[in-house]
Amino acid sequence: MALESNSSTNATKNRMYREQLITMEDLNEFRSLLLNDLKGIIQSKPLRQKQWLKSNEVRKLLNISPGTLQNLRINGTLTYTKIGGIMYYDQTDIEKLLNGNKVNALPILFK
């Protein structure tokens, strides 16, 4: 008898009422609120670039070979930090290198 009264109590607890049903309108409202919250989070956090890049990342970024990167290190064109056999390059140093070697375009007049 205790088992029967216990199961009827559980059935009463698990009963769903009409006001507890989720409608399509509720889901659309929730979706809109969620999207607005996500947009706010994304816009509030500026995308931050990595400060330190490894050799393979620098080679891909500059589209250069390992030998060219080594030459840039040897002649002091590009500074680096070596930790445990891994070389790291500061993103701002790479930007300075690119900006320092910028060649201004001259307008060519066609005759």
GROMACS .gro file of C-alpha atoms in nm:
model
  111
    1MET     CA    1   0.000   0.000   0.000
    2ALA     CA    2   0.284   0.237   0.073
    3LEU     CA    3   0.412   0.176  -0.281
    4GLU     CA    4   0.076   0.266  -0.436
    5SER     CA    5   0.040   0.591  -0.242
    6ASN     CA    6   0.400   0.681  -0.323
    7SER     CA    7   0.345   0.632  -0.699
    8SER     CA    8   0.028   0.841  -0.692
    9THR     CA    9   0.222   1.117  -0.514
   10ASN     CA   10   0.490   1.103  -0.787
   11ALA     CA   11   0.224   1.118  -1.058
   12THR     CA   12   0.080   1.431  -0.895
   13LYS     CA   13   0.426   1.591  -0.878
   14ASN     CA   14   0.501   1.509  -1.244
   15ARG     CA   15   0.167   1.632  -1.377
   16MET     CA   16   0.204   1.905  -1.636
   17TYR     CA   17  -0.037   2.192  -1.633
   18ARG     CA   18  -0.158   2.389  -1.929
   19GLU     CA   19   0.030   2.705  -1.826
   20GLN     CA   20   0.357   2.507  -1.818
   21LEU     CA   21   0.350   2.420  -2.189
   22ILE     CA   22   0.600   2.597  -2.413
   23THR     CA   23   0.456   2.749  -2.725
   24MET     CA   24   0.629   2.841  -3.051
   25GLU     CA   25   0.588   3.204  -2.953
   26ASP     CA   26   0.778   3.135  -2.628
   27LEU     CA   27   1.059   2.967  -2.821
   28ASN     CA   28   1.083   3.255  -3.072
   29GLU     CA   29   1.095   3.509  -2.790
   30PHE     CA   30   1.367   3.307  -2.614
   31ARG     CA   31   1.565   3.282  -2.940
   32SER     CA   32   1.546   3.659  -2.991
   33LEU     CA   33   1.661   3.729  -2.636
   34LEU     CA   34   1.944   3.478  -2.666
   35LEU     CA   35   2.064   3.622  -2.997
   36ASN     CA   36   2.058   3.976  -2.855
   37ASP     CA   37   2.259   3.863  -2.552
   38LEU     CA   38   2.515   3.687  -2.774
   39LYS     CA   39   2.549   3.992  -3.001
   40GLY     CA   40   2.612   4.208  -2.694
   41ILE     CA   41   2.881   3.973  -2.568
   42ILE     CA   42   3.055   3.953  -2.905
   43GLN     CA   43   3.048   4.330  -2.959
   44SER     CA   44   3.169   4.410  -2.607
   45LYS     CA   45   3.486   4.200  -2.643
   46PRO     CA   46   3.722   4.329  -2.908
   47LEU     CA   47   3.905   4.059  -3.101
   48ARG     CA   48   4.252   4.042  -2.959
   49GLN     CA   49   4.543   3.923  -3.166
   50LYS     CA   50   4.802   3.693  -3.019
   51GLN     CA   51   5.099   3.890  -2.893
   52TRP     CA   52   5.355   3.613  -2.943
   53LEU     CA   53   5.373   3.403  -3.259
   54LYS     CA   54   5.575   3.088  -3.320
   55SER     CA   55   5.804   3.046  -3.621
   56ASN     CA   56   5.553   2.850  -3.829
   57GLU     CA   57   5.285   3.116  -3.768
   58VAL     CA   58   5.524   3.394  -3.876
   59ARG     CA   59   5.625   3.202  -4.188
   60LYS     CA   60   5.260   3.155  -4.284
   61LEU     CA   61   5.178   3.518  -4.208
   62LEU     CA   62   5.465   3.655  -4.418
   63ASN     CA   63   5.462   3.371  -4.672
   64ILE     CA   64   5.836   3.310  -4.630
   65SER     CA   65   6.056   3.002  -4.604
   66PRO     CA   66   6.231   2.880  -4.286
   67GLY     CA   67   6.563   3.000  -4.435
   68THR     CA   68   6.429   3.351  -4.495
   69LEU     CA   69   6.300   3.368  -4.139
   70GLN     CA   70   6.640   3.252  -4.014
   71ASN     CA   71   6.810   3.527  -4.220
   72LEU     CA   72   6.575   3.787  -4.068
   73ARG     CA   73   6.678   3.666  -3.722
   74ILE     CA   74   7.052   3.649  -3.799
   75ASN     CA   75   7.078   3.997  -3.952
   76GLY     CA   76   6.871   4.149  -3.671
   77THR     CA   77   6.579   4.251  -3.890
   78LEU     CA   78   6.331   4.060  -3.677
   79THR     CA   79   6.375   4.023  -3.304
   80TYR     CA   80   6.272   3.707  -3.123
   81THR     CA   81   6.265   3.537  -2.787
   82LYS     CA   82   6.386   3.182  -2.746
   83ILE     CA   83   6.243   2.966  -2.470
   84GLY     CA   84   6.322   2.598  -2.450
   85GLY     CA   85   6.420   2.573  -2.814
   86ILE     CA   86   6.103   2.745  -2.937
   87MET     CA   87   6.132   3.089  -3.093
   88TYR     CA   88   5.860   3.345  -3.034
   89TYR     CA   89   5.812   3.669  -3.229
   90ASP     CA   90   5.628   3.975  -3.101
   91GLN     CA   91   5.332   4.071  -3.322
   92THR     CA   92   5.413   4.441  -3.286
   93ASP     CA   93   5.771   4.381  -3.410
   94ILE     CA   94   5.632   4.209  -3.719
   95GLU     CA   95   5.397   4.503  -3.780
   96LYS     CA   96   5.690   4.747  -3.740
   97LEU     CA   97   5.892   4.544  -3.988
   98LEU     CA   98   5.611   4.553  -4.242
   99ASN     CA   99   5.541   4.923  -4.192
  100GLY     CA  100   5.913   5.011  -4.199
  101ASN     CA  101   5.959   4.844  -4.536
  102LYS     CA  102   5.649   4.993  -4.692
  103VAL     CA  103   5.699   5.125  -5.042
  104ASN     CA  104   5.470   5.406  -5.151
  105ALA     CA  105   5.303   5.350  -5.484
  106LEU     CA  106   5.362   5.609  -5.751
  107PRO     CA  107   5.077   5.691  -5.983
  108ILE     CA  108   5.158   5.598  -6.339
  109LEU     CA  109   5.007   5.811  -6.609
  110PHE     CA  110   4.911   5.637  -6.928
  111LYS     CA  111   4.975   5.820  -7.252
   0.00000   0.00000   0.00000
